[in-house]
């Protein structure tokens, strides 16, 4: 029966191994003792199995070599941690990221309905001795499926505003964002980003904050003076952990004053703008009370209830991705600092979190990783999920 399980593992893992084969190995093949697919499979499985650095991954691999040989030969066993680090530093991060994006698309072939884009810094990746800043990665996250769709590293001389269009361009290949609603925080509230989303076949929902004071001010004044027949409103209440939040979401499609033919210095010309949104939030927590007002623009016409869901869903990238990477995968404690290692290991963690989440299990992500690390059969179930 165990032999049957081994044979059954191979076709289900073939898709992942085929995508790994797209990553070029620049080494002279006759001198290669550890082929790149073997290295990548080891690193991904070790990361799934609660290993957070190369030393732990090597230890796991040595203990589970028979498991790994179900899928690939590993004629020369497991490479040492130093060699793993060297190889991960050499891989082209753009090519590896494209490999991930192509593979992630096979997990959910149809375009996701809601995609949140946001940036995160891997704080442990900085190298002060060599003047290297910490890695900052912009990720795209399917909020309903809770799957990472892709990522793009922010160059040292660049910023999120310049990186997000590059990520959108990668995701747009083969219409992977077609029909989706893409939500982005205020840092990307500009016409260039809005057009990049539209070019990808999606619609945008962008937050307007202090970085667009003119736009935010005019939207605020509109909602302050707008008659009731030009707006629609829905109220939501969330309760839990001694905290109550009431959100009042108001929308209007009366936006001709934003997209007309007028010309003036510093104007904001957002393409295909269709709706403006106001969110008033009241938070009651023990003896404290706080309030906040946020504004958004969108190229899609939807109900107030639909916008409320989309805005609430955007923060899943913080709670279901960034928080999990920090707390469960210990990303901020990762000490990969040289070459392309930090960017590539960030992609490896995205491989791992997608695979762990794809497994139909009631356990938490932390418990799934721990069980996979000590139970090869459970690891096999995750890999072929």
XYZ file of C-alpha atoms in Angstrom:
385
model
C 0.000 0.000 0.000
C 2.883 2.352 0.795
C 4.371 1.719 -2.642
C 1.036 2.639 -4.231
C 1.073 5.932 -2.326
C 4.600 6.647 -3.622
C 3.498 6.104 -7.216
C 0.395 8.225 -6.658
C 2.523 11.137 -5.405
C 4.447 11.611 -8.671
C 1.790 12.916 -11.106
C 0.322 15.250 -8.511
C 3.717 16.869 -7.915
C 4.642 16.975 -11.594
C 3.114 20.423 -12.141
C 5.325 21.958 -9.455
C 8.458 20.176 -10.709
C 7.714 21.251 -14.280
C 7.587 24.869 -13.152
C 10.837 24.457 -11.222
C 12.444 23.225 -14.468
C 11.817 26.668 -15.982
C 14.416 28.171 -13.644
C 17.745 28.218 -15.495
C 20.784 26.593 -13.910
C 23.951 28.319 -15.160
C 26.296 25.684 -13.734
C 28.178 23.253 -16.003
C 25.855 20.261 -15.978
C 28.576 17.614 -15.902
C 29.794 19.070 -12.605
C 26.377 19.356 -10.951
C 25.905 17.018 -7.988
C 22.677 18.646 -6.783
C 20.357 19.610 -9.698
C 18.327 22.763 -9.168
C 14.898 21.024 -9.037
C 16.209 18.852 -6.186
C 17.438 21.921 -4.323
C 14.190 23.824 -4.787
C 12.034 20.852 -3.764
C 14.169 20.403 -0.638
C 13.900 24.081 0.301
C 10.143 24.265 -0.279
C 9.426 21.022 1.620
C 11.704 22.071 4.471
C 9.957 25.441 4.670
C 6.566 23.723 4.714
C 7.893 21.504 7.520
C 8.510 24.401 9.933
C 12.174 24.986 8.994
C 13.036 28.687 9.014
C 16.721 28.688 7.973
C 19.113 26.667 5.803
C 20.599 24.700 8.698
C 17.150 23.477 9.744
C 16.231 22.667 6.131
C 19.368 20.517 5.719
C 18.657 18.682 8.986
C 15.090 17.990 7.856
C 16.297 16.821 4.439
C 18.820 14.404 5.913
C 16.144 12.924 8.179
C 13.651 12.648 5.303
C 15.863 11.721 2.360
C 13.779 8.606 1.635
C 10.689 10.820 1.370
C 12.385 13.227 -1.068
C 13.559 10.295 -3.207
C 9.928 9.450 -3.921
C 9.964 12.410 -6.291
C 13.587 13.016 -7.426
C 16.754 10.859 -7.348
C 18.989 12.825 -4.933
C 21.895 10.588 -6.037
C 24.361 12.633 -3.976
C 22.117 13.102 -0.964
C 21.380 16.496 0.591
C 23.579 19.565 -0.070
C 25.054 21.382 2.927
C 23.583 24.626 4.241
C 26.458 26.675 2.797
C 25.834 25.234 -0.677
C 22.093 25.853 -0.357
C 22.781 29.474 0.482
C 25.118 29.870 -2.511
C 22.586 28.361 -4.929
C 19.655 30.457 -3.666
C 21.843 33.554 -3.985
C 22.559 32.769 -7.646
C 19.035 32.152 -8.963
C 17.606 35.017 -11.027
C 14.847 36.370 -8.759
C 12.781 37.666 -11.691
C 12.793 34.244 -13.340
C 12.000 32.537 -10.030
C 9.159 34.959 -9.389
C 7.750 34.261 -12.871
C 8.005 30.539 -12.103
C 5.935 31.117 -8.964
C 3.320 33.267 -10.723
C 2.903 30.644 -13.453
C 2.549 27.854 -10.869
C 0.166 29.864 -8.657
C -2.136 30.339 -11.652
C -2.622 26.551 -11.797
C -4.043 26.588 -8.252
C -6.884 28.830 -9.361
C -7.099 28.908 -13.187
C -10.001 31.375 -13.319
C -9.256 34.968 -12.382
C -9.859 35.752 -8.691
C -12.648 38.187 -7.920
C -10.752 40.302 -5.364
C -6.989 40.916 -5.434
C -5.254 42.992 -2.751
C -1.815 44.479 -3.448
C 0.421 45.666 -0.638
C 4.084 45.832 0.371
C 5.994 44.214 3.237
C 9.581 44.556 4.477
C 11.614 41.521 5.568
C 13.388 43.268 8.413
C 16.008 40.607 9.031
C 17.333 40.831 5.448
C 19.186 44.119 5.914
C 23.004 44.078 5.767
C 24.292 47.205 7.467
C 27.938 46.183 7.075
C 27.615 46.312 3.289
C 25.074 49.146 3.191
C 22.245 46.920 1.965
C 18.668 47.841 2.867
C 16.118 45.261 3.928
C 14.145 43.536 1.168
C 10.783 45.179 0.460
C 8.380 43.000 -1.504
C 5.073 43.964 -3.117
C 2.666 41.018 -3.183
C -0.671 40.300 -4.838
C -3.100 38.266 -2.724
C -6.403 36.675 -3.767
C -8.401 37.600 -0.678
C -11.269 35.103 -1.024
C -9.046 32.138 -1.898
C -6.281 33.330 0.470
C -3.602 32.537 -2.116
C -0.505 34.502 -3.055
C -0.658 35.233 -6.801
C 2.718 36.884 -7.257
C 5.337 39.240 -5.915
C 7.840 41.849 -7.082
C 10.859 43.115 -5.155
C 11.195 46.892 -4.831
C 14.577 47.960 -6.206
C 16.897 49.896 -3.912
C 16.540 53.044 -6.021
C 12.799 52.598 -6.589
C 9.547 52.615 -4.603
C 6.202 50.816 -4.424
C 4.622 53.255 -6.883
C 7.066 52.152 -9.591
C 7.010 48.456 -8.639
C 3.253 47.846 -8.571
C 2.819 48.404 -12.357
C 5.604 45.848 -12.971
C 3.795 43.288 -10.807
C 0.514 44.018 -12.566
C 2.194 43.512 -15.936
C 3.486 40.087 -14.878
C 0.090 39.034 -13.567
C -1.672 40.320 -16.680
C -0.022 37.678 -18.872
C -2.603 35.182 -20.151
C -5.390 37.341 -18.654
C -4.700 36.230 -15.061
C -6.332 39.366 -13.644
C -9.147 39.675 -16.145
C -12.395 40.629 -14.435
C -10.841 41.056 -10.983
C -11.227 44.041 -8.669
C -7.739 45.137 -7.557
C -7.525 46.986 -4.241
C -4.453 49.064 -3.340
C -3.727 51.411 -0.461
C -3.157 55.138 -0.843
C 0.513 54.965 -1.861
C -0.548 53.864 -5.362
C -3.409 56.312 -5.795
C -2.230 57.790 -9.096
C -3.264 57.696 -12.748
C -0.316 55.476 -13.771
C -1.295 52.681 -11.388
C -4.973 53.015 -12.282
C -4.152 52.632 -15.974
C -1.899 49.625 -15.264
C -4.800 47.880 -13.522
C -7.116 48.606 -16.447
C -4.489 47.386 -18.934
C -4.445 44.082 -17.005
C -8.158 43.660 -17.727
C -9.191 44.437 -14.142
C -10.866 47.287 -12.245
C -9.228 49.354 -9.523
C -10.290 50.390 -6.034
C -7.737 52.909 -4.722
C -7.602 54.613 -1.347
C -7.280 58.407 -1.439
C -5.437 59.844 1.546
C -3.133 62.707 2.448
C -0.802 61.991 -0.483
C -3.663 63.256 -2.695
C -4.931 66.165 -0.559
C -6.755 67.891 -3.410
C -8.594 64.771 -4.518
C -9.417 63.741 -0.958
C -10.645 67.220 -0.101
C -12.966 67.438 -3.087
C -14.457 63.985 -2.438
C -14.958 64.917 1.215
C -16.763 68.136 0.251
C -18.918 66.277 -2.264
C -20.183 63.803 0.340
C -20.732 66.614 2.835
C -23.055 68.452 0.417
C -24.483 65.668 -1.779
C -28.265 65.206 -1.705
C -29.524 61.792 -0.616
C -30.666 60.817 -4.107
C -27.049 60.906 -5.364
C -25.683 58.449 -2.792
C -26.414 55.029 -1.311
C -25.310 53.770 2.108
C -24.892 50.526 4.025
C -23.886 50.000 7.658
C -21.928 47.012 8.972
C -21.092 46.033 12.549
C -18.269 43.682 13.598
C -17.957 42.376 17.151
C -15.258 40.308 18.811
C -12.574 40.221 21.508
C -14.154 43.096 23.423
C -14.133 45.320 20.353
C -17.041 46.670 18.313
C -16.533 48.381 14.958
C -19.334 50.076 13.061
C -18.642 50.986 9.431
C -20.907 53.207 7.362
C -20.093 52.910 3.634
C -21.494 55.542 1.266
C -21.023 55.460 -2.517
C -21.878 57.739 -5.427
C -21.559 57.386 -9.182
C -22.008 61.138 -9.665
C -18.407 61.706 -10.742
C -18.600 63.892 -13.844
C -16.875 66.666 -11.870
C -13.828 64.346 -11.547
C -13.647 63.228 -15.169
C -14.809 66.278 -17.142
C -12.918 68.292 -19.755
C -11.763 71.032 -17.398
C -8.017 71.760 -17.253
C -6.141 73.216 -14.293
C -2.667 72.976 -12.720
C -2.116 69.806 -10.678
C -5.330 68.173 -11.866
C -5.938 64.488 -11.174
C -7.114 62.607 -14.243
C -7.939 59.024 -13.286
C -8.930 56.831 -16.261
C -12.400 55.275 -16.354
C -13.331 56.441 -12.861
C -16.895 55.327 -12.083
C -17.490 55.548 -8.324
C -16.329 57.401 -5.235
C -16.632 55.861 -1.769
C -16.659 57.178 1.794
C -16.134 54.909 4.803
C -16.898 56.183 8.312
C -15.657 53.829 11.027
C -16.468 54.005 14.743
C -14.517 51.702 17.042
C -15.614 50.995 20.610
C -13.053 49.170 22.750
C -13.508 48.967 26.526
C -13.595 52.591 27.712
C -12.100 53.994 24.503
C -13.765 55.207 21.351
C -12.118 56.228 18.083
C -13.309 57.244 14.649
C -11.846 57.359 11.171
C -12.989 58.489 7.738
C -11.499 57.015 4.555
C -12.136 57.765 0.877
C -11.753 55.618 -2.238
C -12.115 55.861 -6.008
C -12.986 52.971 -8.306
C -13.395 52.182 -11.988
C -16.248 49.792 -11.178
C -19.880 50.556 -10.364
C -21.091 48.429 -7.463
C -23.485 48.650 -4.542
C -22.440 50.032 -1.180
C -22.590 46.494 0.226
C -20.251 45.162 -2.474
C -17.765 47.967 -1.848
C -17.944 47.283 1.883
C -16.962 43.662 1.220
C -14.101 44.650 -1.100
C -12.672 47.214 1.339
C -12.918 44.797 4.243
C -11.364 42.076 2.092
C -8.317 44.205 1.285
C -7.027 43.858 4.826
C -6.886 40.077 4.422
C -3.445 40.644 2.908
C -2.342 41.971 6.302
C -4.104 39.367 8.452
C -3.846 36.267 6.260
C -0.473 36.863 4.581
C 1.817 39.410 6.232
C 0.867 38.435 9.781
C 1.239 34.717 8.981
C 4.652 35.294 7.385
C 5.855 37.229 10.439
C 4.368 35.093 13.204
C 4.167 31.572 11.718
C 7.053 31.641 9.218
C 9.288 33.979 11.303
C 10.089 36.005 8.193
C 11.390 39.036 10.076
C 13.903 36.794 11.860
C 15.234 35.300 8.595
C 18.933 36.136 8.184
C 19.385 35.571 4.444
C 21.158 38.792 3.465
C 23.457 38.280 0.478
C 22.945 38.035 -3.282
C 19.457 37.135 -4.444
C 18.875 34.952 -1.375
C 16.404 37.247 0.462
C 14.146 37.711 -2.587
C 14.234 34.029 -3.543
C 13.560 32.796 -0.011
C 10.583 35.183 0.176
C 9.219 33.442 -2.940
C 9.903 30.034 -1.339
C 7.791 31.069 1.659
C 5.021 32.050 -0.765
C 5.268 28.596 -2.377
C 5.010 27.045 1.075
C 2.105 29.123 2.378
C 0.065 28.432 -0.780
C 0.684 24.690 -0.544
C -0.092 24.526 3.179
C -3.295 26.536 2.666
C -4.396 24.386 -0.275
C -4.581 21.353 1.994
C -8.117 20.760 3.273
C -7.473 20.657 7.005
C -8.998 22.228 10.113
C -5.591 22.689 11.761
C -3.965 26.117 11.973
C -1.098 26.961 9.598
C 1.354 26.554 12.477
C 0.075 23.081 13.379
C 0.050 21.997 9.730
C 3.712 23.004 9.361
C 4.738 21.234 12.554
C 2.877 18.047 11.596
C 4.349 18.107 8.071
C 7.832 18.430 9.531
C 7.523 15.225 11.556
C 5.070 13.192 9.437
C 6.167 12.374 5.832
C 2.722 11.053 4.883
C 1.117 14.343 5.944
C 3.823 16.249 4.007
C 2.927 14.181 0.938
C -0.754 15.093 1.370
C 0.141 18.793 1.423
C 2.411 18.561 -1.624
C -0.208 16.820 -3.753
C -3.194 18.818 -2.419
